[in-house]
Tab-separated table of C-alpha atoms in Angstrom:
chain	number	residue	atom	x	y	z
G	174	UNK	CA	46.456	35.473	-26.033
G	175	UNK	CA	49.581	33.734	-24.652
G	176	UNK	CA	52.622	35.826	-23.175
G	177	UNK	CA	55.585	34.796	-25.183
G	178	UNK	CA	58.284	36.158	-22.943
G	179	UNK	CA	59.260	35.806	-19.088
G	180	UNK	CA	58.948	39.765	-19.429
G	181	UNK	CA	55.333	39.423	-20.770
G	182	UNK	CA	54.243	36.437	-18.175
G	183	UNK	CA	55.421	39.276	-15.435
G	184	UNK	CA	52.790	41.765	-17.354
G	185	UNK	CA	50.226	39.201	-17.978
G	186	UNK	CA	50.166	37.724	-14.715
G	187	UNK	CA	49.697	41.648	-13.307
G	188	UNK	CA	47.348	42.796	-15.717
G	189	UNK	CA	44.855	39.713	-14.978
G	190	UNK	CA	45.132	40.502	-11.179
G	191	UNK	CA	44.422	43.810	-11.636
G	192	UNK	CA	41.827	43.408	-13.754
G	193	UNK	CA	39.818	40.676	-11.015
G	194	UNK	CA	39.651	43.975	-8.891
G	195	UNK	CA	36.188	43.952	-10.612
G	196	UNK	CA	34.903	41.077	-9.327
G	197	UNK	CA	34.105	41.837	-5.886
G	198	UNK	CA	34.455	38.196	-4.487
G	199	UNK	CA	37.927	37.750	-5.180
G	200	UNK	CA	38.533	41.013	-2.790
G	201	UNK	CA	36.329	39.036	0.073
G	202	UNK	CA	39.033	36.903	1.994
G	203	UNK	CA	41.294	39.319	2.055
G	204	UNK	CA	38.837	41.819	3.455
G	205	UNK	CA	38.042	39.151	6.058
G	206	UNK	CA	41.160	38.663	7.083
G	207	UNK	CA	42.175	42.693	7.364
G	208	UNK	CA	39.184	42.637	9.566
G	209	UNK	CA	40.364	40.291	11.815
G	210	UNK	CA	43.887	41.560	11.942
G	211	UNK	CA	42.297	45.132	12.916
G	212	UNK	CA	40.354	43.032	15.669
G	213	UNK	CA	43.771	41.784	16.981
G	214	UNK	CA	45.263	45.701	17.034
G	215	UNK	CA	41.940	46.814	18.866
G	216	UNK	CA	42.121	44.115	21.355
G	217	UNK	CA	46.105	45.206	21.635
G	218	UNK	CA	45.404	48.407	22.386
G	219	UNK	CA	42.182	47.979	25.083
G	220	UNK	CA	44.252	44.823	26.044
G	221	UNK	CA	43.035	45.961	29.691
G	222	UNK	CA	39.469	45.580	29.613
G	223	UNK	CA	37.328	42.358	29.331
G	224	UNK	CA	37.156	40.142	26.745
G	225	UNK	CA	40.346	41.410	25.717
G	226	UNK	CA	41.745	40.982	29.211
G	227	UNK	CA	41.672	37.603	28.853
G	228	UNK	CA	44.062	36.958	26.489
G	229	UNK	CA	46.385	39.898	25.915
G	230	UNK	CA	47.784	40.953	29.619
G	231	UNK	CA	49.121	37.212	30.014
G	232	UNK	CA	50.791	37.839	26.111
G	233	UNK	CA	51.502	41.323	27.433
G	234	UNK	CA	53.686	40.222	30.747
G	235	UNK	CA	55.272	37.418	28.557
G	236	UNK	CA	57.231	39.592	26.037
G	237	UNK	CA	57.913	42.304	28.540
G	238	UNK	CA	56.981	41.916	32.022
G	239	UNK	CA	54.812	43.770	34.581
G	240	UNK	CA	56.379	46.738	32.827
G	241	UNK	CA	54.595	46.085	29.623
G	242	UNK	CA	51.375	46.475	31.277
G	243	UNK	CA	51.722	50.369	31.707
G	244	UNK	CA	50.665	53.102	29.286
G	245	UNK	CA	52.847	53.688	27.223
G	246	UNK	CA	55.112	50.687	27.325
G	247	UNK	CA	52.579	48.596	26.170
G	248	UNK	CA	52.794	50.315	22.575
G	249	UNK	CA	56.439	49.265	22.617
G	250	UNK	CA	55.296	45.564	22.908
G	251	UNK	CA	52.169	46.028	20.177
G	252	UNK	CA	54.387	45.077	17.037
G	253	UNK	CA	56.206	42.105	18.652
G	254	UNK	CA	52.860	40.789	20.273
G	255	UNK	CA	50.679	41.467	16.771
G	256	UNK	CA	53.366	39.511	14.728
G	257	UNK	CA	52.992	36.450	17.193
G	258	UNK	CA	49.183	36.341	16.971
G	259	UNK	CA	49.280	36.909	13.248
G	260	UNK	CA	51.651	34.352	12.637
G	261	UNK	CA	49.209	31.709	14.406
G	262	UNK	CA	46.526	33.065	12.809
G	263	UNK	CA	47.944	32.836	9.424
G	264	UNK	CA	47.971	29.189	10.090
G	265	UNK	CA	44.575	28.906	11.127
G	266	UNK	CA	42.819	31.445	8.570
G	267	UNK	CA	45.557	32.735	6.811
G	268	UNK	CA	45.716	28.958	4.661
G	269	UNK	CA	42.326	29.217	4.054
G	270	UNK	CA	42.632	32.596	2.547
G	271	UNK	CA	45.425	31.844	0.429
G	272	UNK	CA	43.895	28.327	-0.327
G	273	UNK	CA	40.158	30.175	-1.307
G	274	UNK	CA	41.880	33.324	-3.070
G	275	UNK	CA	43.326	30.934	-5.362
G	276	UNK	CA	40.295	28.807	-6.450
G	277	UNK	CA	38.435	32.776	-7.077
G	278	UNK	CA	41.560	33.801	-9.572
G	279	UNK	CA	41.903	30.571	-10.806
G	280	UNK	CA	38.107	30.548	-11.552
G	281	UNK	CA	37.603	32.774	-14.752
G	282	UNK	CA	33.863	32.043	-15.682
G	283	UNK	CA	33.223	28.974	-14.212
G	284	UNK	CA	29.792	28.763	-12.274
G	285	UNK	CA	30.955	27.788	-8.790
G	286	UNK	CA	29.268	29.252	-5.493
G	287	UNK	CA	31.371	30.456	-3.062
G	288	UNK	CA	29.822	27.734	-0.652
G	289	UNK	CA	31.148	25.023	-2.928
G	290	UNK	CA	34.533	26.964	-2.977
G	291	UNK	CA	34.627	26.964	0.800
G	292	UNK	CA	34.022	23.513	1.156
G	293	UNK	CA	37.124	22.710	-1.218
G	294	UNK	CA	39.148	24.678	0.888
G	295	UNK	CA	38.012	22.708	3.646
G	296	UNK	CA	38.682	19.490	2.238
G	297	UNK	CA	41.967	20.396	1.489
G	298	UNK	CA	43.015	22.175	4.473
G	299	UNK	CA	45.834	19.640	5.805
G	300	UNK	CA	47.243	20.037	3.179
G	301	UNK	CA	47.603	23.857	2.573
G	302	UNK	CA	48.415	23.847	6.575
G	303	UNK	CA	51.403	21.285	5.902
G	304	UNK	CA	52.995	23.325	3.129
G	305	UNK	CA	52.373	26.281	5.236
G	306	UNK	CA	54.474	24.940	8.397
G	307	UNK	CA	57.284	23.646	6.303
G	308	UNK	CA	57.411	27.228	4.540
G	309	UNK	CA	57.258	29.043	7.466
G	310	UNK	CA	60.184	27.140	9.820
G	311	UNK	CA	62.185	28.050	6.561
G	312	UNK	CA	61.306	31.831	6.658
G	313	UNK	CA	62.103	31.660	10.530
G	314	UNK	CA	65.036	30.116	9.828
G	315	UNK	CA	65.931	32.644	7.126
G	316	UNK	CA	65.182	35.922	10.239
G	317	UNK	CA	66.291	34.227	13.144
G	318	UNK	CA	70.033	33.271	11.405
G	319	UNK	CA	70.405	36.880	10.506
G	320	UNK	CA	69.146	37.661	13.876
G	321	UNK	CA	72.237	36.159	14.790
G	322	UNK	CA	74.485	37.537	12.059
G	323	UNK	CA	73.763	40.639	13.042
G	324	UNK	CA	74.017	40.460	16.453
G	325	UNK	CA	77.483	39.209	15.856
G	326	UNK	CA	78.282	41.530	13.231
G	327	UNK	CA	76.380	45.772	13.841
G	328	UNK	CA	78.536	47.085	11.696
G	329	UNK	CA	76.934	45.053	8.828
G	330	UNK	CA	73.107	45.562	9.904
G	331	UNK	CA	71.896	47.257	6.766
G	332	UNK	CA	73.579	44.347	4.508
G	333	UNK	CA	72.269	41.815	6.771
G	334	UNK	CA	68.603	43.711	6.812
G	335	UNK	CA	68.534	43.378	2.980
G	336	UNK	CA	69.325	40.070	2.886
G	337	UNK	CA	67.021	38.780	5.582
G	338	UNK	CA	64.652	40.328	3.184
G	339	UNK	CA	65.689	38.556	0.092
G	340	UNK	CA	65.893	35.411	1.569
G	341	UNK	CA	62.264	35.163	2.694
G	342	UNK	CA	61.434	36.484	-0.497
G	343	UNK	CA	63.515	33.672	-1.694
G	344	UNK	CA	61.552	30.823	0.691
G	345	UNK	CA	58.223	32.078	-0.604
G	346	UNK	CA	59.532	31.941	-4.221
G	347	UNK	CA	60.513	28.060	-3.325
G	348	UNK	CA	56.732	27.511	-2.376
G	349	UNK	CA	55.146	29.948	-4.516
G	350	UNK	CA	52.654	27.723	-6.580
G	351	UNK	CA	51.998	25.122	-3.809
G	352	UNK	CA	48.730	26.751	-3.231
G	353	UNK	CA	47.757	26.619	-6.957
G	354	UNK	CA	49.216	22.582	-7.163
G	355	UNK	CA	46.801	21.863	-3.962
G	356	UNK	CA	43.740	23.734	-5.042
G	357	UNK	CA	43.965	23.587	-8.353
G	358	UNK	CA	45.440	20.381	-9.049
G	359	UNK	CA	44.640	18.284	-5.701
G	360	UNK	CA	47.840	17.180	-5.187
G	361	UNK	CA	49.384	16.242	-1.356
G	362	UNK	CA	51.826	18.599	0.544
G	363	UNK	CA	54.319	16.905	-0.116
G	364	UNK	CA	53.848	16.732	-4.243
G	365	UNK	CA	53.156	20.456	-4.384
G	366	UNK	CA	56.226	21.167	-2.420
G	367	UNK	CA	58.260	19.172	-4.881
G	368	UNK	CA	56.570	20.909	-8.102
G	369	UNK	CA	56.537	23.675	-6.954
G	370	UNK	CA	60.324	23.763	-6.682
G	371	UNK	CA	60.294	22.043	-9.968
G	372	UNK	CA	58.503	25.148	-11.471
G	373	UNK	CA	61.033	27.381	-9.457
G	374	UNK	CA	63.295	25.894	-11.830
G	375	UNK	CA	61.767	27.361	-14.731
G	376	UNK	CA	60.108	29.945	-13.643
G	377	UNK	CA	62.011	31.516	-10.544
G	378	UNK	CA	62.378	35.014	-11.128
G	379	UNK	CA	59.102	35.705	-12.441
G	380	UNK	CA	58.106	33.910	-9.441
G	381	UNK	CA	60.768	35.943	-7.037
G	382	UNK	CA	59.384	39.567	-8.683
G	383	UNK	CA	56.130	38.886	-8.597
G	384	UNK	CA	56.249	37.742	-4.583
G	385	UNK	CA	59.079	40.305	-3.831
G	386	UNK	CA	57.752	43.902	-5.941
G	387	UNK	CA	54.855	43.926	-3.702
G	388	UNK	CA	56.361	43.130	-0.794
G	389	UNK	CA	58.116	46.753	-1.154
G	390	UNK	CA	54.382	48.179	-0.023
G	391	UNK	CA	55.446	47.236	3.575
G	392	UNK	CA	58.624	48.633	3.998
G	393	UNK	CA	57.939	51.440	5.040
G	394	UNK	CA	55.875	50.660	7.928
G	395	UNK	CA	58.104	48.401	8.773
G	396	UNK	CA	60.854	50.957	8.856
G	397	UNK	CA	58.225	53.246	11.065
G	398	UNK	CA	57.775	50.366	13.386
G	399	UNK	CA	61.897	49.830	13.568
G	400	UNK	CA	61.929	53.417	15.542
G	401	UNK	CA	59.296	52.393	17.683
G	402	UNK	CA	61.347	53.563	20.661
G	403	UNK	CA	61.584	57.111	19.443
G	404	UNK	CA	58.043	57.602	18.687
G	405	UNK	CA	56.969	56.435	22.627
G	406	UNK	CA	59.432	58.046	23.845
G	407	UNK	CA	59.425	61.515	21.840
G	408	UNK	CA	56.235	61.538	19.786
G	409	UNK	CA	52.532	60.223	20.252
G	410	UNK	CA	52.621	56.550	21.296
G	411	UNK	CA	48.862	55.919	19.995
G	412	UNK	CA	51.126	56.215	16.104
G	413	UNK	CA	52.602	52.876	16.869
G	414	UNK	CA	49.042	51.264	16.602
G	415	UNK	CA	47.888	53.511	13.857
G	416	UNK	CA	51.423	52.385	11.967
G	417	UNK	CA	50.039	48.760	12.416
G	418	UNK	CA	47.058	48.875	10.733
G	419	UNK	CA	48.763	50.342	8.106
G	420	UNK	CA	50.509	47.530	7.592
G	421	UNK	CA	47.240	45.562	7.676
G	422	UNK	CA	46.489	47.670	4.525
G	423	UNK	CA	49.653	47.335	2.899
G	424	UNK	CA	49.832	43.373	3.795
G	425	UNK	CA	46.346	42.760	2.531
G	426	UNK	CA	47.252	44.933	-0.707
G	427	UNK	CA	50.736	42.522	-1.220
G	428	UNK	CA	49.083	39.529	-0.416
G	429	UNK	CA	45.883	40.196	-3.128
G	430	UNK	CA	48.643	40.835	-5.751
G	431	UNK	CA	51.291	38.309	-4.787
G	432	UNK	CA	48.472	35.051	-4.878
G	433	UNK	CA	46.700	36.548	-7.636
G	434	UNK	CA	50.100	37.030	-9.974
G	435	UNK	CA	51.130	33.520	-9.113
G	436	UNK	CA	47.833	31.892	-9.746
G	437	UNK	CA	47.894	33.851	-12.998
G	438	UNK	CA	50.806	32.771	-13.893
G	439	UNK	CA	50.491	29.044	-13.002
G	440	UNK	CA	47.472	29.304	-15.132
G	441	UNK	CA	49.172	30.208	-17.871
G	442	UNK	CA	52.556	27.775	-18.080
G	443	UNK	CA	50.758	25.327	-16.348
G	444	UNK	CA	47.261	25.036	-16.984
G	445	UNK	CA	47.005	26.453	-20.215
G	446	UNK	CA	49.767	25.150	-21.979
G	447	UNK	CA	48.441	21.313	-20.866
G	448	UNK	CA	44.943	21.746	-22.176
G	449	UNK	CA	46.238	24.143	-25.345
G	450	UNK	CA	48.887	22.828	-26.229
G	451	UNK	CA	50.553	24.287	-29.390
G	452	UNK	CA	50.632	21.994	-32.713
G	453	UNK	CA	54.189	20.646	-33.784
G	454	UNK	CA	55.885	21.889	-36.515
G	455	UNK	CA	55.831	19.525	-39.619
């Protein structure tokens, strides 16, 4: 049965997520990705020995310096140099995740190997990788300008903090069912973009709760990793790694809710509406 509030599409659109926990499958690409993550915090942390060498010293001595190199400064640079590398891999596997995640809670009982779903993905990845960029040099934006706010203004940092965080809460609310209009519907970048904004219009909070309630999940590490100073400095430096993968966990956990709410909910003002629509009143 239909939701016939915004209240209920919240519930709904939660309740449908939740119950896909079931289904094993729809748990994969976020599993897959956590993995990889945990592969870039391992390679972080034995960033000194081969094949990890490789890559990690040269990102190592760009963010700090020589300095960076040596126990335990290099757990000072682990957060900065983690977010870098997961922001390019987001747009390398990340898209793919978000793109395959939605065709597996989109799916209900439809027949469809996860070969076949993979190979959708695929044929559509320019697209998801285009909405992507344009989403994420607006969430830059968003932390870079109140970089700059509150350099210019400390005595407004926790003001500043909570809006940085509502505002790229805001950007992914903007873009939130461009993944559905791509996979789901086929349309180009730029068409999803635009309906996707449309649908904002209608459907904006549900949209901004549903991305922004489990983005609370991360908070707290990333408070932990704020004081990253203190804990080198007068705790065990190995915690700043450990805090990390935590927010692998916590990430992965957001994420599965976040694309499976929206999906959920595009399936049910979008989707179900067009091919249910409800008879007219005499």
């Amino acid at each position: 049965m239909s939701p016939d509030s915004k209240i209920g599409l919240l519930f709904w659109s939660w309740k449908e997520t939740l119950t896909a926990v079931r289904k094993p499958i729809v748990l994969l690409p976020f599993f897959v990705y956590a993995l990889v993550q945990i592969f870039i915090v391992v390679g972080l942390g034995f960033f000194m020995y081969p094949p990890f060498s490789f890559i990690f010293i040269p990102l190592l001595r760009l963010l700090g310096g020589e300095m960076m190199l040596h126990y335990p400064n290099y757990f000072l640079g682990l957060p900065q140099a983690f977010d870098l590398l997961n922001l390019i891999l987001s747009g390398i596997l990340g898209i793919g995740v978000v793109g395959l995640a939605t065709l597996l809670f989109a799916a209900n009982e439809r027949q469809t190997t996860l070969r076949v779903r993979m190979k959708n993905v695929g044929g559509r990845y320019g697209h998801l990788l285009g909405a992507w960029a344009i989403e994420t040099v607006m969430s830059l934006a968003v932390i870079y300008s109140c970089a700059a706010w509150a350099a210019s203004s400390p005595e407004l940092g926790k003001y500043i903090a909570v809006a940085r965080v509502l505002g790229v809460v805001l950007v992914s609310a903007l873009f939130a069912f461009t993944s559905a209009l791509i996979m789901l519907e086929r349309q180009s970048f730029p068409s999803a973009i635009a309906k996707s904004l449309g649908l904002f219009g209608r459907y904006g909070l549900a949209a901004f709760v549903l991305i922004g309630l489990p983005s609370l999940l991360q908070l707290p590490v990333q408070y932990l990793l704020s004081k990253s100073a203190v804990i080198v400095q007068k705790l065990n430096p190995e915690i700043i790694a450990g805090a990390v993968g935590a927010g692998i966990v916590a990430a992965m956990i957001s994420s599965y809710l976040t694309i499976g709410a929206i999906t959920n909910l595009y399936r049910i003002v979008v989707l179900e509406k067009r091919n249910n629509p409800k008879p007219k009143n005499a």
